[in-house]
Amino acid sequence: GQQLNQSPQSMFIQEGEDVSMNCTSSSIFNTWLWYKQEPGEGPVLLIALYKAGELTSNGRLTAQFGITRKDSFLNISASIPSDVGIYFCAGPPDDVHRQYGNKLVFGAGTILRVKS
Amino acid sequence: DSGVTQTPKHLITATGQRVTLRCSPRSGDLSVYWYQQSLDQGLQFLIQYYNGEERAKGNILERFSAQQFPDLHSELNLSSLELGDSALYFCASSVGVGGSSYEQYFGPGTRLTVT
């Protein structure tokens, strides 16, 4: 099946630093989503991307839909302690036969820790 | 707060037992999804319902079943529980089945522990 590979697996950064993480696939995705999950909570939708090359911001977060359609990037500027959590990329698998509905596949996540 | 509610928050039960997890979607959303999150498998799609009808199935075991009721709430039934079924179970909802329905909003989850 289609898999999403996230890197890095984890990051431990200083408060105020910028963060970059990415998500890659061997297959094309037509939609990319980024979620954040904090301990004991469900994933929270951060950004959705629908067009190759699209760049979308949500506050200090910026995500890009790679032009090859096989990757996406998430940047966080000027990190703060509340940015701590696990960041997941997700997307719908190729559904030529319309059998997957609105299923999402998720990457394994990037764990972000922030030193204050 | 996503607007998706799930009960119970925690559930501890024994092997061989059956449990029911409940979910209410965001107001106005017609699609409900169930996902399982475990340390070794990550977040895995189980099943989607749209307006009461099953829409798509993922890696859902035959021991598991779900349904969506006329008021749009959903239940996930897990039976003949095994130790390996211990996981977080999330419900998510979205507006419908179009492209924007990939924007799914997750509930707080139910942590199931099978002993």
Short mmCIF file of C-alpha atoms in Angstrom, two decimals:
data_model
loop_
_atom_site.label_atom_id
_atom_site.label_comp_id
_atom_site.label_asym_id
_atom_site.label_seq_id
_atom_site.Cartn_x
_atom_site.Cartn_y
_atom_site.Cartn_z
CA GLY A 1 0.00 0.00 0.00
CA GLN A 2 0.95 3.64 -0.14
CA GLN A 3 3.17 4.66 2.74
CA LEU A 4 4.23 8.03 4.04
CA ASN A 5 7.72 8.43 5.43
CA GLN A 6 8.35 11.27 7.84
CA SER A 7 11.65 12.75 8.84
CA PRO A 8 13.16 13.44 11.18
CA GLN A 9 11.71 10.93 13.63
CA SER A 10 12.27 13.36 16.46
CA MET A 11 13.68 16.82 17.11
CA PHE A 12 14.83 18.52 20.29
CA ILE A 13 15.20 22.21 19.64
CA GLN A 14 15.71 25.45 21.51
CA GLU A 15 12.76 27.77 22.01
CA GLY A 16 12.77 30.42 19.31
CA GLU A 17 14.33 28.21 16.65
CA ASP A 18 12.66 27.44 13.36
CA VAL A 19 11.64 23.84 12.63
CA SER A 20 11.45 21.96 9.36
CA MET A 21 10.08 18.50 8.79
CA ASN A 22 9.01 16.58 5.73
CA CYS A 23 6.93 13.74 4.46
CA THR A 24 7.67 11.66 1.39
CA SER A 25 6.01 8.90 -0.54
CA SER A 26 6.93 6.66 -3.44
CA SER A 27 3.43 7.31 -4.85
CA ILE A 28 1.65 10.46 -5.87
CA PHE A 29 -0.75 12.06 -3.43
CA ASN A 30 -3.38 14.58 -4.53
CA THR A 31 -4.01 15.94 -1.06
CA TRP A 32 -1.69 16.44 1.87
CA LEU A 33 -2.73 17.14 5.45
CA TRP A 34 -0.72 17.97 8.53
CA TYR A 35 -1.93 17.11 12.02
CA LYS A 36 -0.54 17.68 15.50
CA GLN A 37 -1.18 15.35 18.40
CA GLU A 38 -0.49 16.15 22.04
CA PRO A 39 -0.35 13.52 24.78
CA GLY A 40 -3.77 12.17 25.67
CA GLU A 41 -5.47 14.04 22.83
CA GLY A 42 -6.67 13.30 19.33
CA PRO A 43 -4.88 14.63 16.25
CA VAL A 44 -5.70 18.25 15.43
CA LEU A 45 -5.83 19.35 11.81
CA LEU A 46 -3.28 22.10 11.13
CA ILE A 47 -3.17 22.58 7.37
CA ALA A 48 -4.68 20.99 4.25
CA LEU A 49 -3.06 21.24 0.82
CA TYR A 50 -4.78 20.47 -2.46
CA LYS A 51 -2.55 21.69 -5.31
CA ALA A 52 0.99 20.83 -6.29
CA GLY A 53 3.27 23.73 -5.36
CA GLU A 54 0.71 25.21 -2.97
CA LEU A 55 2.10 27.04 0.05
CA THR A 56 -0.31 27.56 2.95
CA SER A 57 0.20 29.21 6.32
CA ASN A 58 -1.58 28.92 9.63
CA GLY A 59 -0.03 31.37 12.06
CA ARG A 60 3.61 30.38 12.56
CA LEU A 61 3.10 27.19 10.57
CA THR A 62 3.70 26.97 6.84
CA ALA A 63 3.21 23.86 4.74
CA GLN A 64 4.02 23.17 1.13
CA PHE A 65 2.69 20.62 -1.35
CA GLY A 66 5.73 19.40 -3.28
CA ILE A 67 5.66 19.86 -7.04
CA THR A 68 6.40 16.16 -7.64
CA ARG A 69 3.25 15.38 -5.59
CA LYS A 70 5.36 12.87 -3.68
CA ASP A 71 6.31 15.09 -0.78
CA SER A 72 5.18 17.80 1.57
CA PHE A 73 6.96 20.02 4.06
CA LEU A 74 5.98 21.67 7.31
CA ASN A 75 7.85 24.59 8.83
CA ILE A 76 7.29 26.14 12.23
CA SER A 77 8.84 29.52 12.84
CA ALA A 78 10.05 30.82 16.21
CA SER A 79 9.08 27.69 18.15
CA ILE A 80 7.48 28.00 21.59
CA PRO A 81 6.99 25.39 24.33
CA SER A 82 3.38 24.70 23.32
CA ASP A 83 4.58 23.48 19.91
CA VAL A 84 5.59 20.24 21.64
CA GLY A 85 3.82 17.21 20.25
CA ILE A 86 3.81 14.72 17.42
CA TYR A 87 3.31 16.05 13.90
CA PHE A 88 1.74 13.73 11.37
CA CYS A 89 1.38 14.04 7.65
CA ALA A 90 -1.56 12.28 6.04
CA GLY A 91 -3.16 11.85 2.68
CA PRO A 92 -5.70 9.80 0.76
CA PRO A 93 -4.32 6.77 -1.09
CA ASP A 94 -4.83 6.47 -4.82
CA ASP A 95 -8.45 5.46 -5.25
CA VAL A 96 -8.94 4.71 -8.92
CA HIS A 97 -11.63 2.14 -8.13
CA ARG A 98 -13.36 4.37 -5.57
CA GLN A 99 -13.02 1.78 -2.88
CA TYR A 100 -11.30 3.84 -0.19
CA GLY A 101 -13.90 6.51 0.45
CA ASN A 102 -12.15 9.30 2.35
CA LYS A 103 -9.63 7.01 4.01
CA LEU A 104 -6.40 8.69 5.13
CA VAL A 105 -3.02 7.06 5.51
CA PHE A 106 -0.72 8.57 8.12
CA GLY A 107 3.01 8.84 8.48
CA ALA A 108 4.67 7.61 11.67
CA GLY A 109 5.06 11.16 12.93
CA THR A 110 7.82 13.57 13.93
CA ILE A 111 8.17 14.09 17.67
CA LEU A 112 8.98 17.69 18.54
CA ARG A 113 10.45 18.66 21.88
CA VAL A 114 11.27 22.26 22.76
CA LYS A 115 13.81 23.42 25.32
CA SER A 116 12.77 26.64 27.00
CA ASP B 1 -12.14 21.23 21.03
CA SER B 2 -12.89 19.61 17.65
CA GLY B 3 -16.61 19.18 18.35
CA VAL B 4 -16.30 15.39 18.06
CA THR B 5 -17.13 13.57 21.28
CA GLN B 6 -16.19 10.04 22.27
CA THR B 7 -17.11 7.89 25.23
CA PRO B 8 -15.75 6.37 27.29
CA LYS B 9 -12.34 7.99 27.67
CA HIS B 10 -10.80 4.86 29.14
CA LEU B 11 -11.89 1.24 29.07
CA ILE B 12 -10.26 -1.71 30.79
CA THR B 13 -11.60 -5.16 30.05
CA ALA B 14 -10.56 -8.79 29.91
CA THR B 15 -9.68 -10.98 26.96
CA GLY B 16 -12.70 -12.53 25.29
CA GLN B 17 -15.01 -9.70 26.27
CA ARG B 18 -17.00 -7.34 24.05
CA VAL B 19 -17.07 -3.54 24.27
CA THR B 20 -18.82 -0.68 22.51
CA LEU B 21 -17.20 2.66 21.78
CA ARG B 22 -19.39 5.64 21.01
CA CYS B 23 -18.86 8.74 18.91
CA SER B 24 -20.86 11.86 18.10
CA PRO B 25 -19.63 13.80 15.06
CA ARG B 26 -19.36 17.56 14.73
CA SER B 27 -22.66 19.27 14.15
CA GLY B 28 -23.48 19.09 10.44
CA ASP B 29 -20.92 16.42 9.54
CA LEU B 30 -22.32 13.38 7.75
CA SER B 31 -19.22 11.19 7.58
CA VAL B 32 -17.77 9.35 10.54
CA TYR B 33 -14.47 7.48 10.57
CA TRP B 34 -12.85 5.09 13.02
CA TYR B 35 -9.09 4.84 13.37
CA GLN B 36 -6.91 2.70 15.60
CA GLN B 37 -3.62 4.00 16.97
CA SER B 38 -1.04 1.64 18.41
CA LEU B 39 2.68 1.98 19.02
CA ASP B 40 3.67 -0.57 16.42
CA GLN B 41 1.10 0.19 13.69
CA GLY B 42 0.60 3.93 14.07
CA LEU B 43 -2.73 5.44 12.99
CA GLN B 44 -4.71 2.97 10.90
CA PHE B 45 -8.03 3.57 9.17
CA LEU B 46 -10.72 1.09 10.14
CA ILE B 47 -13.98 2.13 8.56
CA GLN B 48 -16.02 5.09 7.23
CA TYR B 49 -19.76 5.68 7.37
CA TYR B 50 -21.57 8.33 5.43
CA ASN B 51 -25.14 9.27 6.37
CA GLY B 52 -25.81 5.84 7.85
CA GLU B 53 -24.21 3.76 5.10
CA GLU B 54 -20.85 2.04 5.13
CA ARG B 55 -18.60 3.91 2.69
CA ALA B 56 -15.18 2.35 2.97
CA LYS B 57 -13.44 -0.37 4.92
CA GLY B 58 -9.82 -0.51 5.92
CA ASN B 59 -7.88 -2.91 8.11
CA ILE B 60 -10.84 -3.77 10.30
CA LEU B 61 -10.90 -7.22 11.84
CA GLU B 62 -13.96 -9.43 11.43
CA ARG B 63 -14.37 -9.32 15.22
CA PHE B 64 -14.96 -5.59 14.92
CA SER B 65 -18.09 -3.97 13.55
CA ALA B 66 -19.50 -0.48 13.38
CA GLN B 67 -22.67 1.33 12.54
CA GLN B 68 -23.96 4.87 12.14
CA PHE B 69 -27.40 5.68 13.46
CA PRO B 70 -30.06 8.05 12.03
CA ASP B 71 -28.95 10.79 14.42
CA LEU B 72 -25.46 10.30 12.87
CA HIS B 73 -23.73 9.10 16.00
CA SER B 74 -21.64 5.99 15.52
CA GLU B 75 -20.65 2.96 17.55
CA LEU B 76 -17.67 0.67 17.14
CA ASN B 77 -18.17 -2.81 18.56
CA LEU B 78 -15.13 -4.89 19.44
CA SER B 79 -15.71 -8.52 20.38
CA SER B 80 -13.66 -11.55 21.45
CA LEU B 81 -11.05 -9.09 22.59
CA GLU B 82 -7.39 -10.04 22.52
CA LEU B 83 -4.39 -8.45 24.23
CA GLY B 84 -3.30 -7.05 20.87
CA ASP B 85 -6.50 -5.03 20.58
CA SER B 86 -5.23 -2.69 23.30
CA ALA B 87 -4.88 0.67 21.58
CA LEU B 88 -6.30 4.15 21.22
CA TYR B 89 -9.44 4.25 19.12
CA PHE B 90 -10.29 7.54 17.48
CA CYS B 91 -13.43 8.70 15.83
CA ALA B 92 -13.23 11.49 13.27
CA SER B 93 -15.84 13.30 11.24
CA SER B 94 -16.03 15.36 8.08
CA VAL B 95 -18.69 17.18 6.12
CA GLY B 96 -19.44 14.50 3.55
CA VAL B 97 -17.65 12.58 0.85
CA GLY B 98 -16.24 15.26 -1.42
CA GLY B 99 -12.67 16.44 -1.69
CA SER B 100 -12.85 18.62 1.40
CA SER B 101 -13.92 15.56 3.36
CA TYR B 102 -10.29 14.64 3.64
CA GLU B 103 -10.28 17.37 6.29
CA GLN B 104 -11.19 15.12 9.18
CA TYR B 105 -11.67 16.29 12.74
CA PHE B 106 -10.72 13.85 15.46
CA GLY B 107 -12.27 13.20 18.82
CA PRO B 108 -10.25 12.79 22.04
CA GLY B 109 -10.14 9.00 21.66
CA THR B 110 -10.93 5.98 23.79
CA ARG B 111 -7.99 4.18 25.36
CA LEU B 112 -8.78 0.47 25.42
CA THR B 113 -6.74 -1.81 27.64
CA VAL B 114 -7.33 -5.55 27.37
CA THR B 115 -5.91 -7.56 30.27
#
